[in-house]
Amino acid sequence: MKLKLLLLLLSLFTFSAFAQKRYTISGTIRDAATGETLIGASVKIQGANGQAGTATNTYGFYSLTAAEGTYTLTITYVNYQNVSRAISLTQSLQLNQEMKPGAELNEVVVRASDRKNENVRSPQMGVNRLDMKLLDNVPVLFGEKDVLKTIQLLPGVKSGGEGTTGFFVRGGAADQNLILLDEATVYNSSHLLGFFSTFNADAIKDVNLYKGGMPAQYGGRLSSVLDVTMNDGNNKQFGVQGGLGLIASRIKVEGPLVKDKSSFMISARRTYIDLLLKASPDSSLKGNTLNFYDLNAKFNYKFNDRNTIYASGYFGQDNIGIKNLFDNDWGNTTATVRFNHIFNNKLFSNTSLIYNKYNFTVKLLRDAGNFGITSLIRDYNLKEDLQYFSNNHTIRFGVQGTHHRIAPSEVSADENSSYNTQSIENRYGAELSGYVSDEWNLNNRLTLLYGVRLSSFFLLGPGTFNTYNTGGDVISTQQYGSGKVARSYFNPEPRFSASYTINEQNSVKASYNRNTQNIHILSNFNSGSPTDQYVMSSNNIKPEIADQVALGYFRNEQDNTYELSGEVYYKWLQRQIEYKNGARLIANAEVESELLFGSGRAYGLEVYAKKRTGRLTGWISYTLSRTERKFAGLNNGNYFPARYDRTHDVALVGIYKLNNRWTFSANYIYNTGNAVTYPAGKYQIGGLTTFYYTERNANRMPYTSRLDLSATLEGKNTGSRFHSSWSFGLYNALNRKNPYSIDFQDVPGDPTRTEAVQTSLFGVIPSITWNFKF
Amino acid sequence: MSITKYYLVILAVGFIASLSACQKVIDVKANTSPSQIVIEGDLTDVRGIQYIKINQSVAYTETNTYPAVTGADVRITDNLGNTWKFSETQPGLYAFNNLRGIAGRTYTLNVKNGEQSYIAVSAMPARVPLDSIHIRDITFGNDTHKIIVAYYNDPKDIANQYRYVMRINGVLSRSIYADDDRLTNGNAIQENLYPQNDDNDFLDINPGDQIEVEMQCIDKDVFKYWYTLRQQYRGGPGGGTAPGNPPSNISNHALGYFSAHTTQTKKIIAK
């Protein structure tokens, strides 16, 4: 039935093609120097018989259809030289084009997209695309350029805390972001308790963040999609690049395996904070372990113009340990195999087989015998995605099936340990979804992007499933055999966006989307920790649901030099999860009895002004927002601010290219403090001062304000292939003591009084990095 | 498992502290709330004077002196119908002489203060013998600290909950120690107790110091109370768990707890 409907839809859309002789031009756009496919390049044809335009997809593929005639084909991509050529459309054409990196546009370019007027024309709203070149210039902690820290400078994205990579989008929680690396889910995107992200910038080609109006091909999380694409590797020539930093070093090797047909890329990074610890004057820090490393690899093989295979993988590991006491290791592994097939000049197919895993181990080393806890979540994922390029329609449809396994915890103990070896039942689940969406240019002014995602979730046996009442007591127990469905949920998720172009410079856009989520994180910490527990939707936990509406105004000035946008959004959240006071999340078979379910709402205004070209580039972003939660068992059942509710968030980023060698940049952030609970009273229990709390999160931490500076010095161009650069950074240049946490305690030495103690993490921190390339 | 968190935080903060972290006392605009009644009721299995302490909470901004609740009617009854009426020996301190609780019995505390009455129920668990306590060195990086280890055998057939109170030369170690046998049922246990001073650091133990450890066997509700309090103790706003009031086993929104527990104390002298 669904297929029938789909075919009917397709036939409707293609019907007009028969009215007139029309031909299609299609192909792939690549970088002439490296052979990397270019994502989002603008392709346009213009002639007496009309005009048409599109942008390349994730694999650099484009397809345009127009009436018979002669046209001028123009391809543009920022930082590349424009390509313009005459074509005669008397039959369908295949045209693969390589673009040379641009010499004429030598400035740093901040871009949302490279399709001219994309900001104004595209129906997609709430999306930010990050230029990886930009990362070289945005100052960051320790000089470690980082995708996740840079997106925190965008409107509507809040950081989880100083220096951390955890982020919150439009009132969503940290676990409500879908983070994809070459389509594989990255469950824990942080290294070293969140100070660094798992994304090694050297290996990354493209980053898109969707805050609203999610396209139907994405699903599974409520608040955002962060879609990260790895570099394919240079298929023209062999190259090495790397960097030596204050706390980490990086190296990347790439090159052709078969020229113009096949290439590879391997990128690695390792920190050496341990060495710093060894040098630390604080003797308690010596001899401890604190490091992480990661490895990205990608390989592709182009059989012919119609068939390409990609294989990519990521492996990352953190090790943190205290000599003779304690060890905690964790890491993500992902592997993706993708097969691109171009059925014909209008139909593009991608098939993906994906594996991803996150696991952690905690070991306590004791005289009385060691014991450890391990936990993991593992997915197998099969995806078929099709794009059909028709006249005024781009139709995207596909199916996706995912199998999940969660091993909540295995406790293993030595013979003589106090601890018992025990394991908690694994949980299995399957998600099946299908989607269809259509981007429809109704006329010159109105463009629609609409679709639906049908998502279903099945909790599978084998296992024993308890059902709990609100008090956390077992009210029934059910046994299910292997592969038997213990519980299933089905949710249609409508997605809709529209843009109305008032003129070349101005447009208004609106969107509505529903998202659902079946994998949930239970975390004791602010913004994620390595020992977070994962749970699936179940007989106790219903899928989380979010509905979001947004309205925006978009404007371009001075031939796209300036981009301005303002968006307002309102989001309703259902079936949100919190845990009870005193809940024990780790190694607890009955963890679902410790949960509370409630709702939330979030609304706000985002303003974004960006200067894209010139010597001085950068942006200003401002967010005014409110995020609240409501749970029957908390705060007397009244709405309370979520912890990361912050009224004002301001970020300024400025990059100034002085000449071909020196680039200076600065960013400044200001934000209202997090919502926290201060004590209202105090009393004494067991001889210790104990605090009495009334309203939840009714207080505010002090505000945060920080200025970071950096300068990049490019090496002299000597004509040889070897190129190097220096980056100098100054994090928190004003040395402001920004609040990280506040503790209440008795005044040391004076038990009659209490005081509030604020901890600040980072004062001014200089950094230096040397980068090379040949 | 919160010991894990403790280490993680120490290590993370330690790493950062070595760079540039700093702490300062700040002024905060805290809310104020009306005084709440606070009941701290203990009934032990050792014959002697049993105390119920009743006072009031104060606003956060005031000094740590808590007004006594005087003239309350305080009674404990057991599941066999015995009743003991406590008398006020000092303002806010209610006592009963020559009384002990018996393991296996369930005790109900009734407090009447003016119009308000408060009720709590606690079952005294069986006593698990505390075999001994020892001092052990642990290394933290290149530093060595002394911790106290309590040795006992956890009974296999039932769920057990424990609380410890530790004093060094009569000074209370400023930490909450509560544990259960969720992961350790039926084993020979070595419970690590980290002495803590009033500045959130290791309380150093020197030769000649007298160490005293009291082990209590407590019921499930009382354990939940102490465990929650322990999770929140010094895990203030911005870090750790969102603070809330621990789940009291006393009715009518009173703060505090009523615990019928066994008690045993061991002492050693540090060498």
PDB file of C-alpha atoms in Angstrom, chain B residues 36-262:
ATOM      1  CA  GLN B  36      11.022  23.252  59.489  1.00  0.00           C
ATOM      2  CA  ILE B  37      10.876  20.712  62.286  1.00  0.00           C
ATOM      3  CA  VAL B  38      13.920  18.411  62.358  1.00  0.00           C
ATOM      4  CA  ILE B  39      13.742  15.070  64.173  1.00  0.00           C
ATOM      5  CA  GLU B  40      16.828  12.952  64.679  1.00  0.00           C
ATOM      6  CA  GLY B  41      15.708   9.748  66.327  1.00  0.00           C
ATOM      7  CA  ASP B  42      17.955   6.797  67.139  1.00  0.00           C
ATOM      8  CA  LEU B  43      17.055   3.636  68.993  1.00  0.00           C
ATOM      9  CA  THR B  44      19.936   1.214  69.457  1.00  0.00           C
ATOM     10  CA  ASP B  45      20.223  -2.378  70.640  1.00  0.00           C
ATOM     11  CA  VAL B  46      22.578  -1.408  73.469  1.00  0.00           C
ATOM     12  CA  ARG B  47      20.884  -0.899  76.809  1.00  0.00           C
ATOM     13  CA  GLY B  48      21.270   2.667  78.028  1.00  0.00           C
ATOM     14  CA  ILE B  49      19.835   6.120  77.495  1.00  0.00           C
ATOM     15  CA  GLN B  50      18.089   6.475  74.126  1.00  0.00           C
ATOM     16  CA  TYR B  51      17.749   9.966  72.654  1.00  0.00           C
ATOM     17  CA  ILE B  52      15.361  11.693  70.285  1.00  0.00           C
ATOM     18  CA  LYS B  53      16.527  15.158  69.279  1.00  0.00           C
ATOM     19  CA  ILE B  54      14.005  17.717  67.987  1.00  0.00           C
ATOM     20  CA  ASN B  55      14.867  21.182  66.776  1.00  0.00           C
ATOM     21  CA  GLN B  56      14.220  23.538  63.916  1.00  0.00           C
ATOM     22  CA  SER B  57      15.994  24.426  60.725  1.00  0.00           C
ATOM     23  CA  VAL B  58      17.164  28.007  60.252  1.00  0.00           C
ATOM     24  CA  ALA B  59      17.515  30.195  57.183  1.00  0.00           C
ATOM     25  CA  TYR B  60      20.664  29.619  55.153  1.00  0.00           C
ATOM     26  CA  THR B  61      21.983  33.074  56.047  1.00  0.00           C
ATOM     27  CA  GLU B  62      21.861  32.548  59.827  1.00  0.00           C
ATOM     28  CA  THR B  63      24.508  31.033  62.082  1.00  0.00           C
ATOM     29  CA  ASN B  64      24.489  27.297  62.704  1.00  0.00           C
ATOM     30  CA  THR B  65      22.441  27.376  65.888  1.00  0.00           C
ATOM     31  CA  TYR B  66      19.217  25.489  65.733  1.00  0.00           C
ATOM     32  CA  PRO B  67      16.325  26.416  68.057  1.00  0.00           C
ATOM     33  CA  ALA B  68      15.156  23.532  70.220  1.00  0.00           C
ATOM     34  CA  VAL B  69      11.575  22.277  69.979  1.00  0.00           C
ATOM     35  CA  THR B  70      10.493  22.051  73.595  1.00  0.00           C
ATOM     36  CA  GLY B  71       7.439  20.567  75.257  1.00  0.00           C
ATOM     37  CA  ALA B  72       6.780  17.925  72.615  1.00  0.00           C
ATOM     38  CA  ASP B  73       5.139  14.609  73.425  1.00  0.00           C
ATOM     39  CA  VAL B  74       7.549  11.866  72.301  1.00  0.00           C
ATOM     40  CA  ARG B  75       6.745   8.169  72.408  1.00  0.00           C
ATOM     41  CA  ILE B  76       8.108   4.999  70.913  1.00  0.00           C
ATOM     42  CA  THR B  77       5.949   1.892  70.600  1.00  0.00           C
ATOM     43  CA  ASP B  78       6.937  -1.532  69.337  1.00  0.00           C
ATOM     44  CA  ASN B  79       4.977  -4.079  67.350  1.00  0.00           C
ATOM     45  CA  LEU B  80       4.184  -5.986  70.565  1.00  0.00           C
ATOM     46  CA  GLY B  81       2.299  -2.992  71.960  1.00  0.00           C
ATOM     47  CA  ASN B  82       4.919  -1.706  74.425  1.00  0.00           C
ATOM     48  CA  THR B  83       5.116   2.074  74.730  1.00  0.00           C
ATOM     49  CA  TRP B  84       7.905   4.243  76.095  1.00  0.00           C
ATOM     50  CA  LYS B  85       7.224   7.920  76.749  1.00  0.00           C
ATOM     51  CA  PHE B  86      10.395   9.993  76.449  1.00  0.00           C
ATOM     52  CA  SER B  87      11.029  12.965  78.718  1.00  0.00           C
ATOM     53  CA  GLU B  88      12.826  16.172  77.900  1.00  0.00           C
ATOM     54  CA  THR B  89      16.163  16.254  79.759  1.00  0.00           C
ATOM     55  CA  GLN B  90      17.554  19.316  77.966  1.00  0.00           C
ATOM     56  CA  PRO B  91      15.692  21.713  75.669  1.00  0.00           C
ATOM     57  CA  GLY B  92      14.900  19.729  72.511  1.00  0.00           C
ATOM     58  CA  LEU B  93      16.547  16.533  73.781  1.00  0.00           C
ATOM     59  CA  TYR B  94      14.138  13.758  74.727  1.00  0.00           C
ATOM     60  CA  ALA B  95      15.481  10.702  76.533  1.00  0.00           C
ATOM     61  CA  PHE B  96      14.467   7.339  77.966  1.00  0.00           C
ATOM     62  CA  ASN B  97      16.705   5.646  80.460  1.00  0.00           C
ATOM     63  CA  ASN B  98      17.772   2.012  80.460  1.00  0.00           C
ATOM     64  CA  LEU B  99      16.133   1.064  77.188  1.00  0.00           C
ATOM     65  CA  ARG B 100      17.208  -1.052  74.256  1.00  0.00           C
ATOM     66  CA  GLY B 101      15.661  -2.106  71.007  1.00  0.00           C
ATOM     67  CA  ILE B 102      15.504  -5.737  69.927  1.00  0.00           C
ATOM     68  CA  ALA B 103      16.449  -6.932  66.461  1.00  0.00           C
ATOM     69  CA  GLY B 104      13.442  -8.083  64.471  1.00  0.00           C
ATOM     70  CA  ARG B 105      10.998  -5.756  66.158  1.00  0.00           C
ATOM     71  CA  THR B 106       9.383  -2.801  64.444  1.00  0.00           C
ATOM     72  CA  TYR B 107       9.329   0.505  66.295  1.00  0.00           C
ATOM     73  CA  THR B 108       7.051   3.468  65.745  1.00  0.00           C
ATOM     74  CA  LEU B 109       8.013   6.980  66.782  1.00  0.00           C
ATOM     75  CA  ASN B 110       5.179   9.367  67.617  1.00  0.00           C
ATOM     76  CA  VAL B 111       5.937  13.032  68.139  1.00  0.00           C
ATOM     77  CA  LYS B 112       3.228  15.530  68.994  1.00  0.00           C
ATOM     78  CA  ASN B 113       4.217  19.161  68.908  1.00  0.00           C
ATOM     79  CA  GLY B 114       1.213  21.410  69.506  1.00  0.00           C
ATOM     80  CA  GLU B 115      -1.331  20.627  66.794  1.00  0.00           C
ATOM     81  CA  GLN B 116       1.129  18.770  64.622  1.00  0.00           C
ATOM     82  CA  SER B 117       2.002  15.128  64.902  1.00  0.00           C
ATOM     83  CA  TYR B 118       4.757  13.180  63.210  1.00  0.00           C
ATOM     84  CA  ILE B 119       5.028   9.429  62.792  1.00  0.00           C
ATOM     85  CA  ALA B 120       7.925   7.246  61.666  1.00  0.00           C
ATOM     86  CA  VAL B 121       8.424   3.483  61.504  1.00  0.00           C
ATOM     87  CA  SER B 122      11.734   1.646  61.573  1.00  0.00           C
ATOM     88  CA  ALA B 123      12.513  -2.061  61.848  1.00  0.00           C
ATOM     89  CA  MET B 124      15.645  -3.019  63.709  1.00  0.00           C
ATOM     90  CA  PRO B 125      17.723  -5.421  61.575  1.00  0.00           C
ATOM     91  CA  ALA B 126      19.760  -8.295  62.972  1.00  0.00           C
ATOM     92  CA  ARG B 127      23.241  -7.389  64.082  1.00  0.00           C
ATOM     93  CA  VAL B 128      26.110  -8.288  61.766  1.00  0.00           C
ATOM     94  CA  PRO B 129      29.302  -8.605  63.826  1.00  0.00           C
ATOM     95  CA  LEU B 130      32.033  -6.061  63.105  1.00  0.00           C
ATOM     96  CA  ASP B 131      35.173  -8.194  63.288  1.00  0.00           C
ATOM     97  CA  SER B 132      37.869  -5.587  63.372  1.00  0.00           C
ATOM     98  CA  ILE B 133      39.136  -2.296  62.017  1.00  0.00           C
ATOM     99  CA  HIS B 134      42.552  -1.644  60.528  1.00  0.00           C
ATOM    100  CA  ILE B 135      44.538   1.227  59.112  1.00  0.00           C
ATOM    101  CA  ARG B 136      45.695   0.881  55.530  1.00  0.00           C
ATOM    102  CA  ASP B 137      47.926   3.049  53.376  1.00  0.00           C
ATOM    103  CA  ILE B 138      46.660   4.023  49.980  1.00  0.00           C
ATOM    104  CA  THR B 139      48.669   5.836  47.380  1.00  0.00           C
ATOM    105  CA  PHE B 140      47.142   8.603  45.435  1.00  0.00           C
ATOM    106  CA  GLY B 141      49.650   9.398  42.763  1.00  0.00           C
ATOM    107  CA  ASN B 142      52.849   9.751  44.754  1.00  0.00           C
ATOM    108  CA  ASP B 143      51.043  10.731  47.964  1.00  0.00           C
ATOM    109  CA  THR B 144      50.241   8.261  50.686  1.00  0.00           C
ATOM    110  CA  HIS B 145      47.172   8.576  52.866  1.00  0.00           C
ATOM    111  CA  LYS B 146      45.847   6.465  55.686  1.00  0.00           C
ATOM    112  CA  ILE B 147      42.343   5.113  55.482  1.00  0.00           C
ATOM    113  CA  ILE B 148      40.366   2.921  57.843  1.00  0.00           C
ATOM    114  CA  VAL B 149      39.074  -0.478  56.788  1.00  0.00           C
ATOM    115  CA  ALA B 150      36.191  -2.206  58.565  1.00  0.00           C
ATOM    116  CA  TYR B 151      36.136  -6.031  58.337  1.00  0.00           C
ATOM    117  CA  TYR B 152      32.981  -8.116  58.608  1.00  0.00           C
ATOM    118  CA  ASN B 153      31.106 -10.957  56.932  1.00  0.00           C
ATOM    119  CA  ASP B 154      27.905 -10.035  55.168  1.00  0.00           C
ATOM    120  CA  PRO B 155      25.121 -12.622  55.717  1.00  0.00           C
ATOM    121  CA  LYS B 156      23.982 -14.253  52.506  1.00  0.00           C
ATOM    122  CA  ASP B 157      20.306 -14.884  53.099  1.00  0.00           C
ATOM    123  CA  ILE B 158      19.119 -11.306  53.615  1.00  0.00           C
ATOM    124  CA  ALA B 159      19.692  -7.799  52.278  1.00  0.00           C
ATOM    125  CA  ASN B 160      21.820  -5.757  54.676  1.00  0.00           C
ATOM    126  CA  GLN B 161      22.416  -2.063  54.999  1.00  0.00           C
ATOM    127  CA  TYR B 162      25.166  -0.389  56.983  1.00  0.00           C
ATOM    128  CA  ARG B 163      26.133   3.032  58.184  1.00  0.00           C
ATOM    129  CA  TYR B 164      29.430   4.022  59.806  1.00  0.00           C
ATOM    130  CA  VAL B 165      30.376   6.923  62.027  1.00  0.00           C
ATOM    131  CA  MET B 166      34.078   7.571  62.399  1.00  0.00           C
ATOM    132  CA  ARG B 167      35.883   9.761  64.916  1.00  0.00           C
ATOM    133  CA  ILE B 168      39.574  10.554  65.059  1.00  0.00           C
ATOM    134  CA  ASN B 169      40.622  11.723  68.530  1.00  0.00           C
ATOM    135  CA  GLY B 170      36.959  12.415  69.169  1.00  0.00           C
ATOM    136  CA  VAL B 171      36.602  14.598  66.046  1.00  0.00           C
ATOM    137  CA  LEU B 172      33.915  13.524  63.619  1.00  0.00           C
ATOM    138  CA  SER B 173      35.133  12.624  60.128  1.00  0.00           C
ATOM    139  CA  ARG B 174      33.039  14.912  57.981  1.00  0.00           C
ATOM    140  CA  SER B 175      31.653  12.434  55.551  1.00  0.00           C
ATOM    141  CA  ILE B 176      28.645  10.170  55.330  1.00  0.00           C
ATOM    142  CA  TYR B 177      29.354   6.446  55.129  1.00  0.00           C
ATOM    143  CA  ALA B 178      26.474   4.262  54.033  1.00  0.00           C
ATOM    144  CA  ASP B 179      26.601   1.074  52.021  1.00  0.00           C
ATOM    145  CA  ASP B 180      24.566  -2.022  51.329  1.00  0.00           C
ATOM    146  CA  ASP B 181      25.224  -5.507  50.002  1.00  0.00           C
ATOM    147  CA  ARG B 182      23.669  -4.966  46.584  1.00  0.00           C
ATOM    148  CA  LEU B 183      26.919  -5.957  44.884  1.00  0.00           C
ATOM    149  CA  THR B 184      28.632  -7.742  47.773  1.00  0.00           C
ATOM    150  CA  ASN B 185      25.994 -10.064  49.254  1.00  0.00           C
ATOM    151  CA  GLY B 186      27.317 -12.928  51.364  1.00  0.00           C
ATOM    152  CA  ASN B 187      30.990 -12.000  51.196  1.00  0.00           C
ATOM    153  CA  ALA B 188      33.827 -11.153  53.539  1.00  0.00           C
ATOM    154  CA  ILE B 189      33.769  -7.375  53.336  1.00  0.00           C
ATOM    155  CA  GLN B 190      36.512  -4.831  53.692  1.00  0.00           C
ATOM    156  CA  GLU B 191      34.806  -1.482  53.808  1.00  0.00           C
ATOM    157  CA  ASN B 192      37.118   1.442  53.019  1.00  0.00           C
ATOM    158  CA  LEU B 193      36.387   4.526  55.082  1.00  0.00           C
ATOM    159  CA  TYR B 194      38.122   7.699  53.939  1.00  0.00           C
ATOM    160  CA  PRO B 195      38.692  10.159  56.799  1.00  0.00           C
ATOM    161  CA  GLN B 196      37.652  13.625  55.718  1.00  0.00           C
ATOM    162  CA  ASN B 197      38.332  17.011  57.296  1.00  0.00           C
ATOM    163  CA  ASP B 198      36.194  20.141  57.268  1.00  0.00           C
ATOM    164  CA  ASP B 199      37.921  21.424  54.141  1.00  0.00           C
ATOM    165  CA  ASN B 200      36.918  18.534  51.907  1.00  0.00           C
ATOM    166  CA  ASP B 201      40.338  16.938  52.054  1.00  0.00           C
ATOM    167  CA  PHE B 202      41.930  13.849  53.558  1.00  0.00           C
ATOM    168  CA  LEU B 203      41.954  14.058  57.322  1.00  0.00           C
ATOM    169  CA  ASP B 204      45.503  13.033  58.122  1.00  0.00           C
ATOM    170  CA  ILE B 205      46.094  10.297  60.647  1.00  0.00           C
ATOM    171  CA  ASN B 206      49.233  10.496  62.752  1.00  0.00           C
ATOM    172  CA  PRO B 207      50.881   7.962  65.075  1.00  0.00           C
ATOM    173  CA  GLY B 208      49.124   7.926  68.422  1.00  0.00           C
ATOM    174  CA  ASP B 209      45.761   9.060  67.058  1.00  0.00           C
ATOM    175  CA  GLN B 210      42.789   7.242  68.466  1.00  0.00           C
ATOM    176  CA  ILE B 211      40.385   5.995  65.818  1.00  0.00           C
ATOM    177  CA  GLU B 212      36.863   4.987  66.666  1.00  0.00           C
ATOM    178  CA  VAL B 213      34.454   3.402  64.189  1.00  0.00           C
ATOM    179  CA  GLU B 214      30.809   2.750  64.938  1.00  0.00           C
ATOM    180  CA  MET B 215      29.006   0.342  62.639  1.00  0.00           C
ATOM    181  CA  GLN B 216      25.228   0.472  62.474  1.00  0.00           C
ATOM    182  CA  CYS B 217      22.973  -2.076  60.810  1.00  0.00           C
ATOM    183  CA  ILE B 218      20.091  -0.013  59.469  1.00  0.00           C
ATOM    184  CA  ASP B 219      16.843  -0.712  57.667  1.00  0.00           C
ATOM    185  CA  LYS B 220      16.161  -0.019  53.979  1.00  0.00           C
ATOM    186  CA  ASP B 221      14.375   3.313  54.359  1.00  0.00           C
ATOM    187  CA  VAL B 222      17.026   4.678  56.670  1.00  0.00           C
ATOM    188  CA  PHE B 223      19.701   3.503  54.240  1.00  0.00           C
ATOM    189  CA  LYS B 224      17.945   5.334  51.404  1.00  0.00           C
ATOM    190  CA  TYR B 225      18.020   8.437  53.570  1.00  0.00           C
ATOM    191  CA  TRP B 226      21.743   8.290  54.307  1.00  0.00           C
ATOM    192  CA  TYR B 227      22.660   7.169  50.812  1.00  0.00           C
ATOM    193  CA  THR B 228      20.817  10.111  49.238  1.00  0.00           C
ATOM    194  CA  LEU B 229      22.386  12.491  51.682  1.00  0.00           C
ATOM    195  CA  ARG B 230      25.784  11.072  50.886  1.00  0.00           C
ATOM    196  CA  GLN B 231      25.260  11.542  47.143  1.00  0.00           C
ATOM    197  CA  GLN B 232      24.445  15.178  47.711  1.00  0.00           C
ATOM    198  CA  TYR B 233      26.932  15.969  50.383  1.00  0.00           C
ATOM    199  CA  ARG B 234      29.272  18.485  48.816  1.00  0.00           C
ATOM    200  CA  GLY B 235      27.854  17.876  45.358  1.00  0.00           C
ATOM    201  CA  GLY B 236      26.541  21.385  45.173  1.00  0.00           C
ATOM    202  CA  PRO B 237      24.962  23.340  42.337  1.00  0.00           C
ATOM    203  CA  GLY B 238      26.769  23.054  39.050  1.00  0.00           C
ATOM    204  CA  GLY B 239      28.422  19.735  39.812  1.00  0.00           C
ATOM    205  CA  GLY B 240      27.120  16.366  40.876  1.00  0.00           C
ATOM    206  CA  THR B 241      23.545  15.410  41.481  1.00  0.00           C
ATOM    207  CA  ALA B 242      20.762  17.986  41.526  1.00  0.00           C
ATOM    208  CA  PRO B 243      20.248  18.698  45.205  1.00  0.00           C
ATOM    209  CA  GLY B 244      17.016  17.789  46.891  1.00  0.00           C
ATOM    210  CA  ASN B 245      15.897  16.808  50.350  1.00  0.00           C
ATOM    211  CA  PRO B 246      16.639  13.168  51.206  1.00  0.00           C
ATOM    212  CA  PRO B 247      13.552  10.951  51.528  1.00  0.00           C
ATOM    213  CA  SER B 248      12.680  11.020  55.240  1.00  0.00           C
ATOM    214  CA  ASN B 249      10.804   8.134  56.844  1.00  0.00           C
ATOM    215  CA  ILE B 250       8.954  10.637  59.052  1.00  0.00           C
ATOM    216  CA  SER B 251       5.472  11.796  58.061  1.00  0.00           C
ATOM    217  CA  ASN B 252       4.090  15.326  57.811  1.00  0.00           C
ATOM    218  CA  HIS B 253       7.125  16.825  55.999  1.00  0.00           C
ATOM    219  CA  ALA B 254       9.429  16.668  58.999  1.00  0.00           C
ATOM    220  CA  LEU B 255      13.141  16.664  58.159  1.00  0.00           C
ATOM    221  CA  GLY B 256      15.462  14.043  59.603  1.00  0.00           C
ATOM    222  CA  TYR B 257      14.998  10.341  60.269  1.00  0.00           C
ATOM    223  CA  PHE B 258      14.042   7.747  62.817  1.00  0.00           C
ATOM    224  CA  SER B 259      16.391   4.777  62.850  1.00  0.00           C
ATOM    225  CA  ALA B 260      16.160   1.622  64.936  1.00  0.00           C
ATOM    226  CA  HIS B 261      19.595   0.107  64.456  1.00  0.00           C
ATOM    227  CA  THR B 262      22.213  -2.081  66.045  1.00  0.00           C
TER     228      THR B 262
END
